[in-house]
Short mmCIF file of N, CA, C and O in Angstrom, two decimals:
data_model
loop_
_atom_site.label_atom_id
_atom_site.label_comp_id
_atom_site.label_asym_id
_atom_site.label_seq_id
_atom_site.Cartn_x
_atom_site.Cartn_y
_atom_site.Cartn_z
N MET A 1 4.55 -9.99 1.80
CA MET A 1 3.51 -10.90 1.34
C MET A 1 3.23 -10.60 -0.12
O MET A 1 2.88 -9.50 -0.48
N THR A 2 3.42 -11.58 -0.95
CA THR A 2 3.17 -11.37 -2.37
C THR A 2 2.25 -12.43 -2.94
O THR A 2 1.87 -12.36 -4.08
N THR A 3 1.88 -13.40 -2.18
CA THR A 3 1.05 -14.48 -2.72
C THR A 3 -0.43 -14.19 -2.52
O THR A 3 -0.81 -13.48 -1.61
N THR A 4 -1.24 -14.77 -3.39
CA THR A 4 -2.68 -14.61 -3.25
C THR A 4 -3.34 -15.91 -2.83
O THR A 4 -4.55 -16.04 -2.88
N GLU A 5 -2.54 -16.90 -2.44
CA GLU A 5 -3.12 -18.18 -2.02
C GLU A 5 -3.85 -17.99 -0.70
O GLU A 5 -3.31 -17.44 0.24
N MET A 6 -5.09 -18.47 -0.65
CA MET A 6 -5.95 -18.28 0.51
C MET A 6 -5.33 -18.77 1.82
O MET A 6 -5.34 -18.04 2.79
N PRO A 7 -4.79 -20.00 1.90
CA PRO A 7 -4.23 -20.45 3.18
C PRO A 7 -3.12 -19.53 3.67
O PRO A 7 -3.03 -19.25 4.86
N ASP A 8 -2.27 -19.04 2.77
CA ASP A 8 -1.18 -18.15 3.16
C ASP A 8 -1.72 -16.82 3.66
O ASP A 8 -1.21 -16.27 4.63
N LEU A 9 -2.73 -16.28 3.00
CA LEU A 9 -3.32 -15.02 3.44
C LEU A 9 -3.97 -15.19 4.81
O LEU A 9 -3.81 -14.35 5.69
N ARG A 10 -4.68 -16.27 4.97
CA ARG A 10 -5.32 -16.54 6.26
C ARG A 10 -4.28 -16.69 7.37
O ARG A 10 -4.44 -16.17 8.46
N GLU A 11 -3.20 -17.40 7.07
CA GLU A 11 -2.14 -17.60 8.06
C GLU A 11 -1.46 -16.28 8.40
O GLU A 11 -1.12 -16.02 9.55
N SER A 12 -1.25 -15.43 7.40
CA SER A 12 -0.65 -14.12 7.64
C SER A 12 -1.52 -13.29 8.57
O SER A 12 -1.01 -12.61 9.47
N LEU A 13 -2.82 -13.33 8.35
CA LEU A 13 -3.75 -12.61 9.23
C LEU A 13 -3.67 -13.15 10.65
O LEU A 13 -3.56 -12.38 11.61
N ARG A 14 -3.73 -14.45 10.78
CA ARG A 14 -3.68 -15.06 12.12
C ARG A 14 -2.36 -14.76 12.82
O ARG A 14 -2.33 -14.46 14.02
N ALA A 15 -1.26 -14.83 12.08
CA ALA A 15 0.06 -14.56 12.66
C ALA A 15 0.16 -13.11 13.14
O ALA A 15 0.91 -12.82 14.07
N ALA A 16 -0.61 -12.22 12.53
CA ALA A 16 -0.62 -10.81 12.93
C ALA A 16 -1.64 -10.55 14.04
O ALA A 16 -1.84 -9.41 14.44
N GLY A 17 -2.30 -11.61 14.51
CA GLY A 17 -3.27 -11.46 15.58
C GLY A 17 -4.65 -11.04 15.13
O GLY A 17 -5.46 -10.57 15.93
N LEU A 18 -4.94 -11.22 13.85
CA LEU A 18 -6.25 -10.84 13.30
C LEU A 18 -7.03 -12.09 12.90
O LEU A 18 -6.45 -13.08 12.47
N ARG A 19 -8.35 -12.00 13.03
CA ARG A 19 -9.20 -13.07 12.52
C ARG A 19 -9.14 -13.07 11.00
O ARG A 19 -9.10 -12.02 10.37
N ALA A 20 -9.14 -14.24 10.42
CA ALA A 20 -9.06 -14.37 8.96
C ALA A 20 -10.45 -14.40 8.35
O ALA A 20 -10.93 -15.41 7.89
N THR A 21 -11.10 -13.22 8.33
CA THR A 21 -12.44 -13.12 7.78
C THR A 21 -12.39 -13.10 6.26
O THR A 21 -11.35 -12.78 5.66
N GLU A 22 -13.50 -13.41 5.63
CA GLU A 22 -13.58 -13.37 4.17
C GLU A 22 -13.26 -11.98 3.63
O GLU A 22 -12.59 -11.83 2.61
N GLN A 23 -13.76 -10.95 4.32
CA GLN A 23 -13.51 -9.58 3.85
C GLN A 23 -12.03 -9.23 3.94
O GLN A 23 -11.48 -8.62 3.04
N ARG A 24 -11.37 -9.59 5.02
CA ARG A 24 -9.94 -9.29 5.15
C ARG A 24 -9.13 -10.02 4.09
O ARG A 24 -8.22 -9.45 3.50
N VAL A 25 -9.45 -11.29 3.86
CA VAL A 25 -8.76 -12.05 2.83
C VAL A 25 -9.00 -11.40 1.46
O VAL A 25 -8.06 -11.23 0.67
N ALA A 26 -10.22 -10.98 1.19
CA ALA A 26 -10.54 -10.35 -0.10
C ALA A 26 -9.79 -9.04 -0.28
O ALA A 26 -9.32 -8.72 -1.38
N VAL A 27 -9.66 -8.25 0.80
CA VAL A 27 -8.91 -7.00 0.72
C VAL A 27 -7.44 -7.28 0.43
O VAL A 27 -6.82 -6.62 -0.42
N LEU A 28 -6.85 -8.27 1.08
CA LEU A 28 -5.46 -8.63 0.79
C LEU A 28 -5.30 -9.11 -0.65
O LEU A 28 -4.32 -8.76 -1.32
N GLN A 29 -6.25 -9.89 -1.14
CA GLN A 29 -6.19 -10.34 -2.53
C GLN A 29 -6.27 -9.15 -3.48
O GLN A 29 -5.56 -9.09 -4.49
N ALA A 30 -7.14 -8.19 -3.17
CA ALA A 30 -7.27 -7.00 -4.01
C ALA A 30 -5.95 -6.23 -4.05
O ALA A 30 -5.52 -5.79 -5.12
N LEU A 31 -5.30 -6.07 -2.90
CA LEU A 31 -4.03 -5.35 -2.87
C LEU A 31 -2.92 -6.12 -3.57
O LEU A 31 -2.00 -5.52 -4.12
N SER A 32 -3.02 -7.43 -3.56
CA SER A 32 -2.04 -8.25 -4.26
C SER A 32 -2.11 -8.02 -5.76
O SER A 32 -1.09 -7.98 -6.45
N SER A 33 -3.32 -7.84 -6.27
CA SER A 33 -3.49 -7.65 -7.71
C SER A 33 -3.48 -6.17 -8.11
O SER A 33 -3.34 -5.86 -9.30
N GLN A 34 -3.64 -5.27 -7.14
CA GLN A 34 -3.67 -3.83 -7.43
C GLN A 34 -2.78 -3.07 -6.46
O GLN A 34 -3.28 -2.41 -5.54
N PRO A 35 -1.46 -3.15 -6.61
CA PRO A 35 -0.60 -2.39 -5.70
C PRO A 35 -0.92 -0.90 -5.76
O PRO A 35 -1.29 -0.40 -6.82
N HIS A 36 -0.84 -0.24 -4.64
CA HIS A 36 -1.08 1.20 -4.52
C HIS A 36 -2.55 1.57 -4.73
O HIS A 36 -2.86 2.67 -5.16
N ALA A 37 -3.45 0.66 -4.42
CA ALA A 37 -4.88 0.93 -4.57
C ALA A 37 -5.36 1.85 -3.45
O ALA A 37 -4.86 1.79 -2.32
N ASP A 38 -6.35 2.67 -3.76
CA ASP A 38 -7.01 3.44 -2.72
C ASP A 38 -8.22 2.63 -2.25
O ASP A 38 -8.51 1.55 -2.79
N ALA A 39 -8.92 3.13 -1.23
CA ALA A 39 -10.05 2.38 -0.67
C ALA A 39 -11.13 2.12 -1.71
O ALA A 39 -11.73 1.04 -1.74
N ALA A 40 -11.38 3.08 -2.60
CA ALA A 40 -12.40 2.90 -3.64
C ALA A 40 -12.00 1.78 -4.59
O ALA A 40 -12.84 0.97 -5.00
N GLY A 41 -10.73 1.70 -4.93
CA GLY A 41 -10.25 0.63 -5.80
C GLY A 41 -10.35 -0.73 -5.14
O GLY A 41 -10.70 -1.73 -5.78
N VAL A 42 -10.05 -0.78 -3.85
CA VAL A 42 -10.17 -2.03 -3.10
C VAL A 42 -11.63 -2.45 -3.05
O VAL A 42 -11.97 -3.61 -3.29
N LEU A 43 -12.52 -1.50 -2.76
CA LEU A 43 -13.95 -1.81 -2.70
C LEU A 43 -14.44 -2.35 -4.05
O LEU A 43 -15.17 -3.35 -4.09
N ALA A 44 -14.02 -1.73 -5.13
CA ALA A 44 -14.44 -2.19 -6.46
C ALA A 44 -13.95 -3.61 -6.73
O ALA A 44 -14.65 -4.40 -7.37
N ALA A 45 -12.77 -3.95 -6.24
CA ALA A 45 -12.23 -5.30 -6.44
C ALA A 45 -12.91 -6.34 -5.56
O ALA A 45 -13.06 -7.50 -5.96
N VAL A 46 -13.36 -5.93 -4.39
CA VAL A 46 -13.97 -6.86 -3.42
C VAL A 46 -15.45 -7.09 -3.71
O VAL A 46 -15.98 -8.18 -3.49
N THR A 47 -16.13 -6.07 -4.20
CA THR A 47 -17.59 -6.12 -4.38
C THR A 47 -18.10 -7.28 -5.24
O THR A 47 -19.12 -7.87 -4.90
N PRO A 48 -17.44 -7.66 -6.33
CA PRO A 48 -17.98 -8.77 -7.13
C PRO A 48 -18.13 -10.08 -6.35
O PRO A 48 -19.08 -10.82 -6.58
N THR A 49 -17.23 -10.35 -5.42
CA THR A 49 -17.34 -11.60 -4.65
C THR A 49 -18.02 -11.40 -3.31
O THR A 49 -18.61 -12.34 -2.78
N LEU A 50 -17.96 -10.19 -2.77
CA LEU A 50 -18.60 -9.88 -1.49
C LEU A 50 -19.43 -8.60 -1.64
O LEU A 50 -19.04 -7.53 -1.18
N PRO A 51 -20.59 -8.69 -2.30
CA PRO A 51 -21.35 -7.49 -2.65
C PRO A 51 -21.89 -6.69 -1.47
O PRO A 51 -22.22 -5.52 -1.63
N ASP A 52 -21.95 -7.28 -0.29
CA ASP A 52 -22.45 -6.55 0.87
C ASP A 52 -21.37 -5.75 1.59
O ASP A 52 -21.62 -5.14 2.62
N THR A 53 -20.16 -5.73 1.06
CA THR A 53 -19.06 -5.00 1.69
C THR A 53 -19.27 -3.51 1.49
O THR A 53 -19.54 -3.05 0.39
N SER A 54 -19.12 -2.75 2.57
CA SER A 54 -19.30 -1.29 2.50
C SER A 54 -17.95 -0.60 2.46
O SER A 54 -16.91 -1.18 2.81
N VAL A 55 -17.95 0.66 2.04
CA VAL A 55 -16.72 1.43 2.02
C VAL A 55 -16.19 1.60 3.44
O VAL A 55 -14.98 1.59 3.67
N GLN A 56 -17.08 1.72 4.43
CA GLN A 56 -16.65 1.82 5.82
C GLN A 56 -15.92 0.56 6.25
O GLN A 56 -14.91 0.63 6.95
N ALA A 57 -16.42 -0.60 5.83
CA ALA A 57 -15.77 -1.87 6.17
C ALA A 57 -14.38 -1.93 5.54
O ALA A 57 -13.42 -2.36 6.19
N VAL A 58 -14.25 -1.48 4.31
CA VAL A 58 -12.94 -1.49 3.64
C VAL A 58 -11.97 -0.58 4.39
O VAL A 58 -10.83 -0.97 4.66
N TYR A 59 -12.41 0.62 4.76
CA TYR A 59 -11.54 1.52 5.53
C TYR A 59 -11.13 0.88 6.86
O TYR A 59 -9.97 0.96 7.26
N GLY A 60 -12.07 0.25 7.53
CA GLY A 60 -11.76 -0.41 8.80
C GLY A 60 -10.75 -1.54 8.63
O GLY A 60 -9.82 -1.69 9.42
N ILE A 61 -10.94 -2.33 7.59
CA ILE A 61 -10.02 -3.45 7.32
C ILE A 61 -8.65 -2.91 6.94
O ILE A 61 -7.62 -3.40 7.45
N LEU A 62 -8.59 -1.92 6.08
CA LEU A 62 -7.30 -1.34 5.70
C LEU A 62 -6.58 -0.77 6.92
O LEU A 62 -5.36 -0.92 7.06
N GLY A 63 -7.32 -0.13 7.81
CA GLY A 63 -6.72 0.39 9.04
C GLY A 63 -6.17 -0.72 9.92
O GLY A 63 -5.05 -0.62 10.44
N ALA A 64 -6.95 -1.79 10.08
CA ALA A 64 -6.51 -2.92 10.90
C ALA A 64 -5.29 -3.60 10.29
O ALA A 64 -4.34 -3.96 11.00
N LEU A 65 -5.28 -3.77 8.97
CA LEU A 65 -4.15 -4.40 8.29
C LEU A 65 -2.90 -3.53 8.38
O LEU A 65 -1.79 -4.04 8.54
N THR A 66 -3.09 -2.22 8.29
CA THR A 66 -1.96 -1.29 8.43
C THR A 66 -1.42 -1.34 9.85
O THR A 66 -0.21 -1.46 10.06
N ASP A 67 -2.32 -1.27 10.84
CA ASP A 67 -1.89 -1.33 12.25
C ASP A 67 -1.17 -2.63 12.57
O ASP A 67 -0.25 -2.65 13.39
N ALA A 68 -1.57 -3.72 11.93
CA ALA A 68 -0.97 -5.03 12.18
C ALA A 68 0.34 -5.21 11.41
O ALA A 68 1.04 -6.21 11.60
N GLY A 69 0.68 -4.26 10.55
CA GLY A 69 1.93 -4.34 9.81
C GLY A 69 1.88 -5.21 8.57
O GLY A 69 2.91 -5.55 8.00
N LEU A 70 0.67 -5.56 8.12
CA LEU A 70 0.53 -6.37 6.91
C LEU A 70 0.43 -5.52 5.65
O LEU A 70 0.63 -6.01 4.54
N VAL A 71 0.10 -4.25 5.83
CA VAL A 71 -0.13 -3.33 4.71
C VAL A 71 0.57 -2.01 5.03
O VAL A 71 0.64 -1.61 6.19
N ARG A 72 1.08 -1.36 4.02
CA ARG A 72 1.68 -0.04 4.17
C ARG A 72 0.75 0.99 3.55
O ARG A 72 0.23 0.80 2.45
N ARG A 73 0.54 2.08 4.26
CA ARG A 73 -0.28 3.20 3.78
C ARG A 73 0.66 4.30 3.30
O ARG A 73 1.58 4.68 4.01
N ILE A 74 0.41 4.79 2.10
CA ILE A 74 1.17 5.93 1.59
C ILE A 74 0.18 7.03 1.23
O ILE A 74 -0.98 6.76 0.92
N GLU A 75 0.63 8.27 1.31
CA GLU A 75 -0.25 9.40 1.05
C GLU A 75 0.44 10.43 0.16
O GLU A 75 0.91 11.45 0.64
N PRO A 76 0.48 10.16 -1.15
CA PRO A 76 1.06 11.17 -2.05
C PRO A 76 0.23 12.46 -2.01
O PRO A 76 -1.00 12.41 -1.90
N ALA A 77 0.90 13.59 -2.08
CA ALA A 77 0.21 14.87 -2.05
C ALA A 77 -0.87 14.93 -3.11
O ALA A 77 -0.66 14.51 -4.25
N GLY A 78 -2.05 15.42 -2.72
CA GLY A 78 -3.14 15.58 -3.67
C GLY A 78 -3.83 14.29 -4.07
O GLY A 78 -4.61 14.27 -5.00
N SER A 79 -3.56 13.21 -3.36
CA SER A 79 -4.12 11.91 -3.69
C SER A 79 -4.71 11.28 -2.44
O SER A 79 -4.22 11.52 -1.33
N PRO A 80 -5.74 10.45 -2.59
CA PRO A 80 -6.23 9.74 -1.41
C PRO A 80 -5.17 8.74 -0.93
O PRO A 80 -4.25 8.39 -1.69
N ALA A 81 -5.28 8.31 0.30
CA ALA A 81 -4.36 7.32 0.83
C ALA A 81 -4.37 6.09 -0.06
O ALA A 81 -5.41 5.68 -0.58
N ARG A 82 -3.21 5.52 -0.26
CA ARG A 82 -3.05 4.31 -1.05
C ARG A 82 -2.46 3.23 -0.15
O ARG A 82 -1.80 3.54 0.84
N TYR A 83 -2.69 1.99 -0.52
CA TYR A 83 -2.26 0.87 0.30
C TYR A 83 -1.51 -0.14 -0.55
O TYR A 83 -1.83 -0.34 -1.72
N GLU A 84 -0.50 -0.77 0.06
CA GLU A 84 0.29 -1.76 -0.66
C GLU A 84 0.75 -2.85 0.29
O GLU A 84 0.82 -2.66 1.50
N LEU A 85 1.08 -4.00 -0.30
CA LEU A 85 1.56 -5.13 0.47
C LEU A 85 3.07 -5.12 0.65
O LEU A 85 3.59 -5.86 1.48
N ARG A 86 3.78 -4.33 -0.11
CA ARG A 86 5.24 -4.29 0.01
C ARG A 86 5.59 -3.51 1.27
O ARG A 86 5.44 -2.29 1.32
N ILE A 87 6.03 -4.24 2.27
CA ILE A 87 6.31 -3.64 3.58
C ILE A 87 7.72 -4.01 4.03
O ILE A 87 8.33 -4.94 3.51
N GLY A 88 8.23 -3.26 4.97
CA GLY A 88 9.46 -3.62 5.65
C GLY A 88 10.75 -3.33 4.93
O GLY A 88 11.82 -3.67 5.43
N ASP A 89 10.72 -2.70 3.78
CA ASP A 89 11.98 -2.45 3.08
C ASP A 89 12.26 -0.97 2.85
O ASP A 89 13.24 -0.62 2.24
N ASN A 90 11.43 -0.09 3.38
CA ASN A 90 11.62 1.36 3.27
C ASN A 90 11.86 1.82 1.84
O ASN A 90 12.70 2.66 1.57
N HIS A 91 11.10 1.25 0.89
CA HIS A 91 11.21 1.72 -0.49
C HIS A 91 10.45 3.03 -0.64
O HIS A 91 9.72 3.45 0.26
N HIS A 92 10.63 3.66 -1.77
CA HIS A 92 10.01 4.96 -2.04
C HIS A 92 9.05 4.82 -3.21
O HIS A 92 8.83 3.73 -3.72
N HIS A 93 8.48 5.95 -3.63
CA HIS A 93 7.48 5.92 -4.70
C HIS A 93 7.72 7.01 -5.72
O HIS A 93 8.26 8.07 -5.40
N ILE A 94 7.26 6.74 -6.93
CA ILE A 94 7.26 7.74 -8.00
C ILE A 94 5.82 7.88 -8.46
O ILE A 94 5.11 6.89 -8.63
N VAL A 95 5.38 9.13 -8.59
CA VAL A 95 3.98 9.42 -8.91
C VAL A 95 3.92 10.24 -10.20
O VAL A 95 4.66 11.21 -10.35
N CYS A 96 3.05 9.83 -11.10
CA CYS A 96 2.83 10.61 -12.31
C CYS A 96 2.02 11.85 -11.96
O CYS A 96 0.92 11.75 -11.41
N SER A 97 2.58 13.01 -12.25
CA SER A 97 1.88 14.25 -11.92
C SER A 97 0.72 14.54 -12.87
O SER A 97 -0.05 15.46 -12.63
N ASN A 98 0.57 13.72 -13.89
CA ASN A 98 -0.53 13.90 -14.83
C ASN A 98 -1.70 12.96 -14.50
O ASN A 98 -2.81 13.41 -14.27
N CYS A 99 -1.44 11.66 -14.44
CA CYS A 99 -2.54 10.69 -14.26
C CYS A 99 -2.61 10.08 -12.86
O CYS A 99 -3.58 9.42 -12.52
N GLY A 100 -1.56 10.29 -12.05
CA GLY A 100 -1.57 9.76 -10.68
C GLY A 100 -1.05 8.34 -10.53
O GLY A 100 -1.07 7.79 -9.44
N ALA A 101 -0.59 7.72 -11.61
CA ALA A 101 -0.03 6.36 -11.51
C ALA A 101 1.12 6.37 -10.51
O ALA A 101 1.87 7.35 -10.41
N ILE A 102 1.27 5.26 -9.77
CA ILE A 102 2.31 5.17 -8.74
C ILE A 102 3.16 3.94 -9.00
O ILE A 102 2.65 2.87 -9.30
N GLY A 103 4.46 4.11 -8.85
CA GLY A 103 5.39 3.00 -8.97
C GLY A 103 6.32 2.96 -7.78
O GLY A 103 6.45 3.94 -7.05
N ASP A 104 6.95 1.82 -7.56
CA ASP A 104 7.91 1.66 -6.47
C ASP A 104 9.30 2.03 -6.95
O ASP A 104 9.66 1.81 -8.10
N VAL A 105 10.08 2.59 -6.03
CA VAL A 105 11.48 2.92 -6.28
C VAL A 105 12.26 2.36 -5.10
O VAL A 105 11.95 2.68 -3.94
N ASP A 106 13.23 1.51 -5.38
CA ASP A 106 14.04 0.97 -4.30
C ASP A 106 14.83 2.08 -3.62
O ASP A 106 14.95 3.19 -4.14
N CYS A 107 15.37 1.77 -2.45
CA CYS A 107 16.11 2.72 -1.63
C CYS A 107 17.05 3.55 -2.50
O CYS A 107 17.76 3.02 -3.36
N ALA A 108 17.05 4.86 -2.29
CA ALA A 108 17.83 5.76 -3.11
C ALA A 108 19.33 5.47 -3.01
O ALA A 108 19.99 5.31 -4.01
N VAL A 109 19.87 5.41 -1.81
CA VAL A 109 21.29 5.16 -1.61
C VAL A 109 21.48 4.44 -0.29
O VAL A 109 20.93 4.85 0.73
N GLY A 110 22.22 3.37 -0.30
CA GLY A 110 22.59 2.70 0.94
C GLY A 110 21.47 1.92 1.58
O GLY A 110 20.52 1.51 0.92
N HIS A 111 21.58 1.74 2.86
CA HIS A 111 20.62 0.96 3.63
C HIS A 111 19.60 1.88 4.28
O HIS A 111 19.82 3.08 4.41
N ALA A 112 18.48 1.30 4.72
CA ALA A 112 17.43 2.07 5.38
C ALA A 112 18.06 2.89 6.50
O ALA A 112 18.92 2.39 7.21
N PRO A 113 17.72 4.12 6.68
CA PRO A 113 16.59 4.80 6.05
C PRO A 113 16.88 5.42 4.70
O PRO A 113 16.10 6.25 4.25
N CYS A 114 17.91 5.06 4.03
CA CYS A 114 18.22 5.45 2.65
C CYS A 114 18.79 6.85 2.50
O CYS A 114 19.45 7.13 1.53
N LEU A 115 18.50 7.73 3.39
CA LEU A 115 18.99 9.10 3.30
C LEU A 115 19.55 9.53 4.64
O LEU A 115 19.05 9.13 5.69
N THR A 116 20.56 10.35 4.61
CA THR A 116 21.13 10.88 5.84
C THR A 116 20.83 12.37 5.88
O THR A 116 21.33 13.12 5.04
N PRO A 117 20.00 12.81 6.83
CA PRO A 117 19.67 14.24 6.90
C PRO A 117 20.86 15.05 7.41
O PRO A 117 21.73 14.54 8.11
N SER A 118 20.88 16.33 7.06
CA SER A 118 21.95 17.20 7.52
C SER A 118 21.88 17.41 9.03
O SER A 118 22.88 17.65 9.68
N SER A 119 20.68 17.31 9.59
CA SER A 119 20.49 17.42 11.03
C SER A 119 19.31 16.54 11.43
O SER A 119 18.30 16.51 10.74
N THR A 120 19.43 15.85 12.54
CA THR A 120 18.33 15.02 13.02
C THR A 120 17.53 15.71 14.11
O THR A 120 16.51 15.18 14.53
N SER A 121 17.97 16.87 14.57
CA SER A 121 17.30 17.61 15.65
C SER A 121 17.05 16.71 16.86
O SER A 121 16.05 16.83 17.55
N GLY A 122 17.95 15.77 17.08
CA GLY A 122 17.83 14.88 18.22
C GLY A 122 16.99 13.65 17.98
O GLY A 122 16.88 12.78 18.84
N PHE A 123 16.35 13.54 16.81
CA PHE A 123 15.52 12.38 16.48
C PHE A 123 16.41 11.20 16.12
O PHE A 123 17.50 11.36 15.59
N THR A 124 15.90 10.00 16.38
CA THR A 124 16.52 8.79 15.87
C THR A 124 15.77 8.43 14.60
O THR A 124 14.58 8.12 14.66
N ILE A 125 16.42 8.49 13.47
CA ILE A 125 15.78 8.26 12.18
C ILE A 125 15.63 6.76 11.95
O ILE A 125 16.59 6.00 12.06
N THR A 126 14.40 6.33 11.63
CA THR A 126 14.14 4.92 11.36
C THR A 126 13.71 4.67 9.92
O THR A 126 13.93 3.60 9.39
N THR A 127 13.07 5.64 9.30
CA THR A 127 12.65 5.50 7.91
C THR A 127 12.76 6.85 7.21
O THR A 127 12.77 7.90 7.86
N ALA A 128 12.82 6.79 5.92
CA ALA A 128 12.77 8.00 5.10
C ALA A 128 11.70 7.77 4.06
O ALA A 128 11.61 6.70 3.47
N GLU A 129 10.86 8.75 3.83
CA GLU A 129 9.80 8.63 2.84
C GLU A 129 10.03 9.66 1.76
O GLU A 129 9.95 10.86 2.00
N VAL A 130 10.33 9.18 0.59
CA VAL A 130 10.63 10.05 -0.55
C VAL A 130 9.58 9.80 -1.62
O VAL A 130 9.25 8.66 -1.91
N THR A 131 9.06 10.87 -2.18
CA THR A 131 8.14 10.75 -3.31
C THR A 131 8.75 11.51 -4.48
O THR A 131 9.02 12.70 -4.39
N TYR A 132 8.99 10.78 -5.54
CA TYR A 132 9.46 11.38 -6.78
C TYR A 132 8.24 11.69 -7.63
O TYR A 132 7.26 10.95 -7.63
N TRP A 133 8.28 12.78 -8.37
CA TRP A 133 7.18 13.17 -9.24
C TRP A 133 7.70 13.29 -10.67
O TRP A 133 8.83 13.71 -10.90
N GLY A 134 6.88 12.93 -11.62
CA GLY A 134 7.25 13.03 -13.03
C GLY A 134 6.11 12.56 -13.89
O GLY A 134 4.95 12.57 -13.46
N LEU A 135 6.40 12.14 -15.09
CA LEU A 135 5.38 11.62 -15.99
C LEU A 135 5.63 10.14 -16.23
O LEU A 135 6.76 9.73 -16.51
N CYS A 136 4.57 9.34 -16.14
CA CYS A 136 4.67 7.92 -16.45
C CYS A 136 4.92 7.77 -17.95
O CYS A 136 4.73 8.73 -18.71
N PRO A 137 5.33 6.59 -18.40
CA PRO A 137 5.61 6.41 -19.84
C PRO A 137 4.41 6.75 -20.73
O PRO A 137 4.58 7.36 -21.80
N ASP A 138 3.19 6.38 -20.31
CA ASP A 138 2.01 6.67 -21.14
C ASP A 138 1.78 8.17 -21.27
O ASP A 138 1.50 8.67 -22.37
N CYS A 139 1.89 8.90 -20.14
CA CYS A 139 1.65 10.33 -20.19
C CYS A 139 2.78 11.08 -20.89
O CYS A 139 2.54 12.07 -21.59
N ALA A 140 4.01 10.59 -20.74
CA ALA A 140 5.15 11.22 -21.41
C ALA A 140 5.04 11.09 -22.92
O ALA A 140 5.52 11.94 -23.67
N ALA A 141 4.37 10.03 -23.39
CA ALA A 141 4.23 9.79 -24.82
C ALA A 141 3.11 10.59 -25.45
O ALA A 141 3.04 10.73 -26.67
N GLY A 142 2.22 11.12 -24.63
CA GLY A 142 1.06 11.85 -25.17
C GLY A 142 0.98 13.26 -24.65
O GLY A 142 1.85 13.70 -23.89
N PRO A 143 -0.06 13.99 -25.04
CA PRO A 143 -0.22 15.36 -24.55
C PRO A 143 -0.56 15.38 -23.06
O PRO A 143 -1.30 14.51 -22.58
N VAL A 144 0.00 16.32 -22.33
CA VAL A 144 -0.26 16.46 -20.89
C VAL A 144 -1.61 17.14 -20.71
O VAL A 144 -1.90 18.15 -21.32
N ALA A 145 -2.43 16.54 -19.84
CA ALA A 145 -3.78 17.10 -19.58
C ALA A 145 -3.71 18.29 -18.68
O ALA A 145 -2.85 18.46 -17.90
#
């Protein structure tokens, strides 16, 4: 899902078995404009149009959207959970170790799960989650904090 058109967002919610509430639509719109947002960032984006929205409501909506498969939750080490609309392609992430900026990285090699472990210990591998760390262009150009 990459569009912010209201009918499409509402239809996506309904197709996932969720009611298309104003708050859910607003959260999806926030994630569309702010990939890799945390709950506080989503709340800040939703509050101007829905000022009565609470942080608990945002967490509940993000959980429901994640459970329904409309949103992906990522958890880079040392960072709050982040949420994105890019789902279903087993992409990876790169995180700036200075400022925390996050970017997407397509599959490292081949098809999902992108990596072949030396041993599966009997597991059937369905996804691989890789986090690359480094400095974003802005931080690489300036002094490291």
